[in-house]
Coordinates of C-alpha atoms in Angstrom, one line a residue:
X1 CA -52.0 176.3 42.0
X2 CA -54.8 175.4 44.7
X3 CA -56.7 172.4 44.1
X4 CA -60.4 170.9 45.0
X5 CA -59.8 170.5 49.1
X6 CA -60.7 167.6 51.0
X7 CA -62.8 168.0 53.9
X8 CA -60.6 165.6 56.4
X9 CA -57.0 166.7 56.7
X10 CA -54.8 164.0 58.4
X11 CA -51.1 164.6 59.2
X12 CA -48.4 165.9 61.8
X13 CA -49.0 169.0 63.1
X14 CA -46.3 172.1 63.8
X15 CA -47.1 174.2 66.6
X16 CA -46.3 177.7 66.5
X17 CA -47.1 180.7 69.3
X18 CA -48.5 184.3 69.1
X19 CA -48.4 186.7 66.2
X20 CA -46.6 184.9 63.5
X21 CA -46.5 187.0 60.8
X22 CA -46.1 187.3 57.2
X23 CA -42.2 187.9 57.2
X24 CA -41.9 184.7 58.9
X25 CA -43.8 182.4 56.6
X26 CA -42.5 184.3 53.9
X27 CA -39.5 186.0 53.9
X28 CA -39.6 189.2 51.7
X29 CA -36.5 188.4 49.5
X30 CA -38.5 185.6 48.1
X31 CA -41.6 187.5 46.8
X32 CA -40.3 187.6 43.4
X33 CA -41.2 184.0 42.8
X34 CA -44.2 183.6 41.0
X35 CA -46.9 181.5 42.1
X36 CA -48.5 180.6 38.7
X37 CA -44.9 179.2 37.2
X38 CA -45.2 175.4 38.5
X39 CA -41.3 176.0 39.7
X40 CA -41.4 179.0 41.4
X41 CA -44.5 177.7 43.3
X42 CA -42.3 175.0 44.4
X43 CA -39.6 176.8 45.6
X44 CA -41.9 179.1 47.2
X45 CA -42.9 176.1 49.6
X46 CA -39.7 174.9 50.3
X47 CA -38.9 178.6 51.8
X48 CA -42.3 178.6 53.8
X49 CA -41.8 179.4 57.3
X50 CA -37.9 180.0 56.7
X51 CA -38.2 183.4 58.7
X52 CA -38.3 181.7 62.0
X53 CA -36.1 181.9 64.8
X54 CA -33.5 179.0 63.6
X55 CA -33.7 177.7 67.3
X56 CA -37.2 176.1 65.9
X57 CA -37.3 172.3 64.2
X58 CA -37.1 172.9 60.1
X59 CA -40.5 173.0 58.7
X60 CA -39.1 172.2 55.4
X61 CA -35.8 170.1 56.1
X62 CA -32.9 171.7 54.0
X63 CA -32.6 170.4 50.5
X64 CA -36.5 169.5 50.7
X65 CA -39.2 171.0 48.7
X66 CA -42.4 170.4 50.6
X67 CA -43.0 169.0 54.9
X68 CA -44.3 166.8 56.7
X69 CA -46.4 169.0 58.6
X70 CA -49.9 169.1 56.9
X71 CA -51.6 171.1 59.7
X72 CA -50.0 174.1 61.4
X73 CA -51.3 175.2 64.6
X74 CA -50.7 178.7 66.2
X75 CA -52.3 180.8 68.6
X76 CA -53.8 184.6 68.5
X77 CA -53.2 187.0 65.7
X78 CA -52.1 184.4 63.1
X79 CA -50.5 185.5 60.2
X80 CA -50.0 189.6 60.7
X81 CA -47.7 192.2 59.5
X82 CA -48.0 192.5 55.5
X83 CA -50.7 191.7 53.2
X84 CA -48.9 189.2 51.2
X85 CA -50.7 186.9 49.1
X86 CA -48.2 184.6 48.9
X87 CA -47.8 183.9 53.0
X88 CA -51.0 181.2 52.5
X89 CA -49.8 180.2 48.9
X90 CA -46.3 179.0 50.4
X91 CA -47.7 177.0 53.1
X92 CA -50.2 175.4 51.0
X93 CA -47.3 174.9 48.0
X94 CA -45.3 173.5 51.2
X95 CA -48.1 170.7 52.0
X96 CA -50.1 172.5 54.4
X97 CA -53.9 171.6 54.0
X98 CA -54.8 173.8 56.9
X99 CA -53.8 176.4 59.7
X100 CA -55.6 176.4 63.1
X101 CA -55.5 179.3 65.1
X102 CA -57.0 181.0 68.0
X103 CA -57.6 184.7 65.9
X104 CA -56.0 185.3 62.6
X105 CA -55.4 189.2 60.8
X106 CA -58.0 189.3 58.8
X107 CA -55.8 189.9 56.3
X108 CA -54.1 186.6 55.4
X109 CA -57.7 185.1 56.7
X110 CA -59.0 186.6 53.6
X111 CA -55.8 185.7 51.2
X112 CA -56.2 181.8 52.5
X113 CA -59.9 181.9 51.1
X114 CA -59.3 184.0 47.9
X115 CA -56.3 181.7 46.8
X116 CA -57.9 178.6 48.2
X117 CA -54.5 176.8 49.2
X118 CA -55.8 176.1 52.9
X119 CA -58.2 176.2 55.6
X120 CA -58.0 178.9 57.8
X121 CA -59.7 177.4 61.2
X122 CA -60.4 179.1 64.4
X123 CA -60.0 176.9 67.7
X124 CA -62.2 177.3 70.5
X125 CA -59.4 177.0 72.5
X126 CA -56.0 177.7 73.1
X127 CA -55.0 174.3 71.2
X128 CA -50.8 176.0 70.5
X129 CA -50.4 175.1 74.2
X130 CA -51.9 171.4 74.1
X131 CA -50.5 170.0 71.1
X132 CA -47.0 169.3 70.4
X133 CA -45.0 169.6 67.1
X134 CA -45.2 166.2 65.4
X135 CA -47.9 165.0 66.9
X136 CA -50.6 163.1 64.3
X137 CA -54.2 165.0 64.1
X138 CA -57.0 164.5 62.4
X139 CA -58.8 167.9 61.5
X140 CA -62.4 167.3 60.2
X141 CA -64.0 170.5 58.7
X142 CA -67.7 169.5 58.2
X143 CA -67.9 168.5 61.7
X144 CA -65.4 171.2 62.8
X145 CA -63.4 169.3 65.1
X146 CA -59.4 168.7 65.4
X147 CA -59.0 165.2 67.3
X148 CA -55.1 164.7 68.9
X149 CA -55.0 161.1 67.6
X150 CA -52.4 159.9 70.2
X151 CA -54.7 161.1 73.1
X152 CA -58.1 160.7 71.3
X153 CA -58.9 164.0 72.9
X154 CA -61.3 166.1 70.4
X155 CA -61.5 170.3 70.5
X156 CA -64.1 172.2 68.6
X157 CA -63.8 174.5 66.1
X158 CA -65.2 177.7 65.0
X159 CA -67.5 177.3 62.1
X160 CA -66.0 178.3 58.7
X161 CA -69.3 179.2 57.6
X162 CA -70.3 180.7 53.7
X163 CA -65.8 180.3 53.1
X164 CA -65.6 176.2 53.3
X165 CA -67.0 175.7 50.0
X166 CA -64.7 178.3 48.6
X167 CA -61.6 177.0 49.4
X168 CA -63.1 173.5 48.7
X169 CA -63.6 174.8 45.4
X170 CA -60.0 175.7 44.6
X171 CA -60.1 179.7 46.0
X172 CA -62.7 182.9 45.0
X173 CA -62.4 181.9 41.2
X174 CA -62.6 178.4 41.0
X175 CA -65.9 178.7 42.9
X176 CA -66.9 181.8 41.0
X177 CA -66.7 179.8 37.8
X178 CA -68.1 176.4 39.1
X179 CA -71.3 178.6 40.6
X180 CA -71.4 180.1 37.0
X181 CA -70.6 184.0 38.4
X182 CA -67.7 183.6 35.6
X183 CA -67.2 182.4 32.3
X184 CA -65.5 178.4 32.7
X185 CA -61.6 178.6 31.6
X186 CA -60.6 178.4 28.0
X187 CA -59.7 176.0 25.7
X188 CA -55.9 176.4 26.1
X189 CA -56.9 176.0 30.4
X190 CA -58.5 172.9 29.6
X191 CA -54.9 171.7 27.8
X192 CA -53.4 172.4 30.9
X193 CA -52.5 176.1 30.2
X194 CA -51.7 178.3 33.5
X195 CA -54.3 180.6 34.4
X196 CA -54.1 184.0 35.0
X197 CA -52.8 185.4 38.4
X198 CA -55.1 187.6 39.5
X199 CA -53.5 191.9 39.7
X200 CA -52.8 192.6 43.4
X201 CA -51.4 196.4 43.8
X202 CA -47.5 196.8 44.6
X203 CA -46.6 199.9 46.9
X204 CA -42.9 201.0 46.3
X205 CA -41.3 203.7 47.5
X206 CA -38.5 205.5 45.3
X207 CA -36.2 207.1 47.9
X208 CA -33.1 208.1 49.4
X209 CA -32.2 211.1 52.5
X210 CA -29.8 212.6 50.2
X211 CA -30.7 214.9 47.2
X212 CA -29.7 215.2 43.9
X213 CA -29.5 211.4 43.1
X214 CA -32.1 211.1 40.3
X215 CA -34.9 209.9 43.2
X216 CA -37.9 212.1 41.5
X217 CA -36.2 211.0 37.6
X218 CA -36.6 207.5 38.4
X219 CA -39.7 207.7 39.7
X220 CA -41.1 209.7 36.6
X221 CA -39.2 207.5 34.1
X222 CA -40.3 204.4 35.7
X223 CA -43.7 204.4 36.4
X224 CA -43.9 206.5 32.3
X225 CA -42.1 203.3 31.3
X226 CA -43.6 200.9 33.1
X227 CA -47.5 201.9 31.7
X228 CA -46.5 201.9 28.1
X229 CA -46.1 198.0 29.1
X230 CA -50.0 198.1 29.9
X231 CA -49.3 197.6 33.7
X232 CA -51.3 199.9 35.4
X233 CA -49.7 202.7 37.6
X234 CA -49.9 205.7 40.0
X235 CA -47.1 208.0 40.9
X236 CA -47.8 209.5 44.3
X237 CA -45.8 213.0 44.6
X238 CA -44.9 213.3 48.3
X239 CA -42.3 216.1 47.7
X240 CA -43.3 219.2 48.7
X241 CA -41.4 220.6 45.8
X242 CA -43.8 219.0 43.4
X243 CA -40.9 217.9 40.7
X244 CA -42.5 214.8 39.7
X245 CA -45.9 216.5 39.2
X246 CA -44.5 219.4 37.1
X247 CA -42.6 216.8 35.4
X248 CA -45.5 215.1 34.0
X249 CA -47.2 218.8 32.7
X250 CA -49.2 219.1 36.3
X251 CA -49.4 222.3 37.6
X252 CA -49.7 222.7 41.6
X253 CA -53.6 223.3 42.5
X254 CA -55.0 224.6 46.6
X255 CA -56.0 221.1 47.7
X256 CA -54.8 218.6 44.6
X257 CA -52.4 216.7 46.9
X258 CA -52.6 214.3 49.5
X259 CA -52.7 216.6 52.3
X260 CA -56.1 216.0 53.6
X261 CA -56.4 212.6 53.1
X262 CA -53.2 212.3 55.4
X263 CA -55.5 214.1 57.9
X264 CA -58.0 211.4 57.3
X265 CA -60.1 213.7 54.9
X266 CA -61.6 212.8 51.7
X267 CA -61.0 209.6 49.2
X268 CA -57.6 209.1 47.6
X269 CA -58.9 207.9 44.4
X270 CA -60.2 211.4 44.0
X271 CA -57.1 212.9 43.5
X272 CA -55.9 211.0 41.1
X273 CA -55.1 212.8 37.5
X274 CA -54.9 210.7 34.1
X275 CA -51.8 211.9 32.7
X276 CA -51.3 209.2 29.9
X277 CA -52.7 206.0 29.0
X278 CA -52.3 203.5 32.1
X279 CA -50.8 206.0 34.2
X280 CA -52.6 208.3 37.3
X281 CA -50.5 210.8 39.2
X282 CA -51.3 212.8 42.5
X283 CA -49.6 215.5 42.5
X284 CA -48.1 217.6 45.4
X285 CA -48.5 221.1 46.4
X286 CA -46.4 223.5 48.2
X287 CA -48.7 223.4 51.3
X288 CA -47.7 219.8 51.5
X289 CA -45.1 220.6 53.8
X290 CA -47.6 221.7 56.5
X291 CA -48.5 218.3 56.5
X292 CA -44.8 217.3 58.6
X293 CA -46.4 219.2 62.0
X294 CA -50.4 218.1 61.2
X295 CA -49.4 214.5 61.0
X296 CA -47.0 214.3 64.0
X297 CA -49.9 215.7 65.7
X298 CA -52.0 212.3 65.1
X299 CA -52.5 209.1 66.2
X300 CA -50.4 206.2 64.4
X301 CA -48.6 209.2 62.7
X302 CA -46.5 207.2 60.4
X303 CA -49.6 204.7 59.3
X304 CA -51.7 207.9 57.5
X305 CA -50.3 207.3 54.2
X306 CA -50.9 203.3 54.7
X307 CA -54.0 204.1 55.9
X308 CA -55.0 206.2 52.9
X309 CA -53.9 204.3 50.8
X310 CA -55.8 200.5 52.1
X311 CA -59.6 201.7 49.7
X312 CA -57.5 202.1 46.8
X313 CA -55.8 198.9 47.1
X314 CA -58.7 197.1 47.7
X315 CA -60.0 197.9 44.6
X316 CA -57.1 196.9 42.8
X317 CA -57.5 199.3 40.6
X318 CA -53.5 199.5 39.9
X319 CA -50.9 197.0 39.2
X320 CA -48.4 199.4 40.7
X321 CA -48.1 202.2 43.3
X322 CA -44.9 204.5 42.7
X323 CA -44.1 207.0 45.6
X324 CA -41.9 209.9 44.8
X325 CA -39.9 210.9 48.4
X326 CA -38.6 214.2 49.7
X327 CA -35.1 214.3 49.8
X328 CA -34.9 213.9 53.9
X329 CA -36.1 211.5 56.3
X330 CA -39.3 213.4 58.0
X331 CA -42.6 212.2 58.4
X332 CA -43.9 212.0 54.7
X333 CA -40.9 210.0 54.1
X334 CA -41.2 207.9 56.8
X335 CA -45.2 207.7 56.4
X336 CA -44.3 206.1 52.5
X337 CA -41.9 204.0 54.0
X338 CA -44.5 202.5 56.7
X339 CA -46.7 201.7 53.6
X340 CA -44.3 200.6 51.1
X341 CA -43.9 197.1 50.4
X342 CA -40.5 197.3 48.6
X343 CA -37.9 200.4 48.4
X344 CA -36.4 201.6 45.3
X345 CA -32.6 203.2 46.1
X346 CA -31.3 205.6 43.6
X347 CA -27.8 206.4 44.2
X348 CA -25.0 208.5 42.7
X349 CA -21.8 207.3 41.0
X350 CA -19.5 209.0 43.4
X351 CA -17.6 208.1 46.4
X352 CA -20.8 209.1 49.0
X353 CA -22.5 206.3 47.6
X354 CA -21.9 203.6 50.5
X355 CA -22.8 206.1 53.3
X356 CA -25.9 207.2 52.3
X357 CA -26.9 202.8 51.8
X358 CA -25.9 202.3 55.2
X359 CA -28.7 205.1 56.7
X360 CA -31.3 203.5 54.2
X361 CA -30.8 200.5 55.1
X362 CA -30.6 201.4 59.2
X363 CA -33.6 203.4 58.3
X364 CA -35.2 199.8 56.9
X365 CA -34.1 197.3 59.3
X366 CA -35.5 199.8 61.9
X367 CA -39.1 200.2 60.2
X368 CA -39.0 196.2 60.6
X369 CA -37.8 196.4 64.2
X370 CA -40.1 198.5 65.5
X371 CA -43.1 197.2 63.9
X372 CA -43.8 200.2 61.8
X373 CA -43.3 198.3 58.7
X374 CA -42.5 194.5 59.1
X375 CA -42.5 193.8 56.0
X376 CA -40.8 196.3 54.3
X377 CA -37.8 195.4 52.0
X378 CA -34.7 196.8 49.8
X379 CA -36.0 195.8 46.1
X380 CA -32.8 197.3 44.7
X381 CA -30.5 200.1 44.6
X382 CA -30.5 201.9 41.6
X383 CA -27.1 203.5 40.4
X384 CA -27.5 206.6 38.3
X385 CA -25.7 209.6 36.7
X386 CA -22.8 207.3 35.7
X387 CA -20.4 208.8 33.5
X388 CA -18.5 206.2 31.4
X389 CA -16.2 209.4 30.5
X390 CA -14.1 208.5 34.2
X391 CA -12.8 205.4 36.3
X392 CA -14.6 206.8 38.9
X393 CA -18.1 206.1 38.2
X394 CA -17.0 202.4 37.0
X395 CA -15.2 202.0 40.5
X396 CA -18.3 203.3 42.3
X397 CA -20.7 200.7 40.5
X398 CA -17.7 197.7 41.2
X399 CA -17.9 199.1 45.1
X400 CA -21.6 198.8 45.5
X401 CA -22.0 195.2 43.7
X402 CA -19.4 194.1 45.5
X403 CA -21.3 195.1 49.3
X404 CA -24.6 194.3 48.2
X405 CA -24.6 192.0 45.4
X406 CA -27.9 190.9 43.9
X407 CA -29.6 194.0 45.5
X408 CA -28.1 196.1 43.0
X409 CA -29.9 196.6 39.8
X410 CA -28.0 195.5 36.5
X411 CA -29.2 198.7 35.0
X412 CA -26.9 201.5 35.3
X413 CA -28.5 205.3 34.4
X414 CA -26.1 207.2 32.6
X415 CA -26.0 211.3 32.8
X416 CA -27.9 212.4 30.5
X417 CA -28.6 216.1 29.1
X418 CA -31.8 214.9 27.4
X419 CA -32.8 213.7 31.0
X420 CA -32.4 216.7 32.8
X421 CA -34.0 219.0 29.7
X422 CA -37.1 216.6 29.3
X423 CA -38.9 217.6 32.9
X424 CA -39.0 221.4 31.7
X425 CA -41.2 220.0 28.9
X426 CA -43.2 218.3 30.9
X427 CA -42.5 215.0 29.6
X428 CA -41.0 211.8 30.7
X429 CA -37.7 211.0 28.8
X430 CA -39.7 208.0 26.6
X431 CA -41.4 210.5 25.2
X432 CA -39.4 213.7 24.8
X433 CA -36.6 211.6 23.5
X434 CA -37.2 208.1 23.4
X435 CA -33.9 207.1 21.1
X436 CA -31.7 209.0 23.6
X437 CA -29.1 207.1 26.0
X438 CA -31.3 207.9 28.9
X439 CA -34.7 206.6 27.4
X440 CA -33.1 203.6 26.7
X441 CA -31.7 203.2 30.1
X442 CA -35.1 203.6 31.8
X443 CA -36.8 201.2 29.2
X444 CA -34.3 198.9 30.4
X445 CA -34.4 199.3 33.8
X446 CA -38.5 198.7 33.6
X447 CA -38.0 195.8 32.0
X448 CA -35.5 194.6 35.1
X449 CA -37.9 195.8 37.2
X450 CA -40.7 193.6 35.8
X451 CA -38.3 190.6 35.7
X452 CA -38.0 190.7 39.1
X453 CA -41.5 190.8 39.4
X454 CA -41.4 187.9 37.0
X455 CA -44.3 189.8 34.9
X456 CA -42.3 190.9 31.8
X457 CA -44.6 189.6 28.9
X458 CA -43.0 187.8 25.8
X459 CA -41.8 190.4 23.3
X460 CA -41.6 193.6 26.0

């Protein structure tokens, strides 16, 4: 939605502190908005910088779509926690033409230039303790200076360098295509057409502490489901018990999980195994349980997996990353939780249901507390192995909407023989059955899944 970008920014400025990050310019429950659907950009500004403490002014005033603040000012560390895309789109969709800062994470430094919504600046000093919120500044990028108009004082800035004409341009494609790197937009672009959001990986963790629920089914089903739609995806087999691997055909192999590179060993693309078109699994291995003591033996212990897991996302070689749990809460699941973006719930129709929510979502507000994952959020809860047969399951499903609302998928998984023969064939349920009540229900529930995603293509 960036446009060309002036060079002289003008406006009132909003001064922030230290370490604002990502969860506070954009709150996680609005990441399904879509930046490339005019609307959803919209609404995606008018939520920008909603996760502050409500003790701070508004930046967007309540019933409002855009501020007044065109500059934002903050101090070290600008921007940190998550690597959202859409933490620079919603303060540029808000009215922001640019952020100074005294350091940002490099991070959201890097999502500001590829999207091309603002400037990213660097003061030379420490400008969040000189300038007050609402006071007019003139920020002038060629000359990199930031004048406080009611003073006249000026401050210098750090050069933007090789960046400036990137974000003038509109972000990394716009310039790419004005410098000629890429073919110019098309026809239908010219009429005004949207243009293509470029893939950025998604890291969700299916999980739950208890077993039994249909965790390692609806991780199979969903990521088998979700590449016959063309998205491309990895299922990553944590469990120690290796069901999701031998559920897909995969036999256990010495050294074919992600053992080592948990230890810092090796690439984690290399593991991956084309099972099916669109879809890579790493599988586990028995030995992946010896990984519980090596890790806790490391530094930044529950970051390995994250850690791991940063070259592959960088490539963007996948639209999604699926990551099948163990059954408990030890160190592999708390290492896919600490790089997660979003957590999957399955839970079964019976009356246990509620307690085992409340420890996953302690578990989650905890992983945000402590830093460990600040940006880590409930996507949905998954209900599964209902049984239309008794009142009970229909009471369990009323019970669970009625707590947690929204956050509770629309698709319900039925029990299902054909689900629970297909995985000793080796084969997801769309495949080994796909007319059967439990194909259809994962069809469905990829489609839901996508939806929220707002990527579900005409016709899917």
């Amino acid at each position: 939605m960036s446009t060309t970008k002036q060079q002289t920014v003008r406006g009132k400025v909003y001064v922030l502190g230290d370490n604002v990050d990502t969860d506070q310019i954009i709150p996680a429950q609005y990441l399904n908005l879509v930046p490339t659907i005019p609307e959803e950009y919209e609404k995606l500004g008018s939520y920008a910088l909603s996760g502050l403490p409500e003790s701070l002014p508004a930046f967007v005033p309540k019933g409002k779509m855009r501020s007044e603040f065109a500059i934002v000012i903050g101090g070290r560390n600008f921007g940190c926690g998550s690597s959202r895309e859409h933490a620079p789109v919603a303060l540029g969709a808000a009215g922001v033409q640019a952020v100074v800062a005294e350091s940002y994470a490099r991070i959201f430094f890097r999502n500001a230039v590829a999207t091309g919504e603002l400037f990213p600046c660097e003061s030379q000093e420490r400008l969040c303790e000189t300038f007050l919120t609402g006071a007019e500044a003139e920020l002038d990028i060629q000359a990199g200076t930031v004048t406080d108009l009611g003073s006249g004082k000026v401050f210098r800035l750090k050069p933007l360098g090789a960046v400036a004409p990137v974000i003038e341009a509109g972000g990394i494609f716009a310039y790419a295509r004005a410098a000629g790197m890429i073919a110019g937009p098309s026809q239908a672009e010219s009429n005004g057409a949207q243009r293509a959001k470029p893939r950025t990986t998604r890291v969700f963790a299916v999980a739950n502490q208890k077993g039994g629920v249909g965790k390692t089914t609806t991780a199979v089903n969903l990521a088998s489901c979700l590449a016959k739609t063309r998205k491309r995806v990895l299922l990553l087999d944590m469990d120690p018990q290796a069901n999701a691997s031998s559920a897909l055909g995969l036999q256990q192999t010495d050294g074919g999980s992600i053992y080592k590179m948990l230890l810092g060993e090796g690439e984690l693309a290399e593991q991956a195994r084309n099972v099916r078109t669109c879809l890579d699994v790493i599988p586990a291995e028995v030995d992946l349980a010896g990984a519980e003591v090596d890790i806790a033996r490391s530094e930044k212990y529950l970051h390995r997996l994250r850690t791991a897991l940063a070259p592959l996302i960088a490539r963007d070689r996948y639209d999604y990353v699926i990551i099948d749990c163990p059954p408990s809460l030890g160190i592999l699941t708390m290492n896919a939780l600490a790089a997660a973006e979003y957590l999957v719930v399955p839970v079964q129709c019976e009356y246990f249901a509620l307690e085992g929510l409340s420890v996953m979502s302690r578990l989650v507000n905890q992983m945000r507390a402590s830093g460990a994952n600040p940006a880590l959020a409930i996507d949905g809860i998954l209900m599964t192995m209902y049984d239309g047969r008794t009142n009970l399951s229909q009471q369990v499903v009323d019970e669970v909407r009625k707590h947690l609302g929204a956050k509770v998928y629309r698709t319900v998984i039925p029990r299902s023989v054909r689900l629970s023969e297909a995985p000793s064939h080796g084969l997801p349920i769309d495949e080994y059955d796909k007319s059967s009540t439990g194909a259809k229900a994962y069809q469905a529930f990829a489609r839901e899944f996508l939806r929220r995603r707002g990527r579900v293509a005409s016709g899917q």
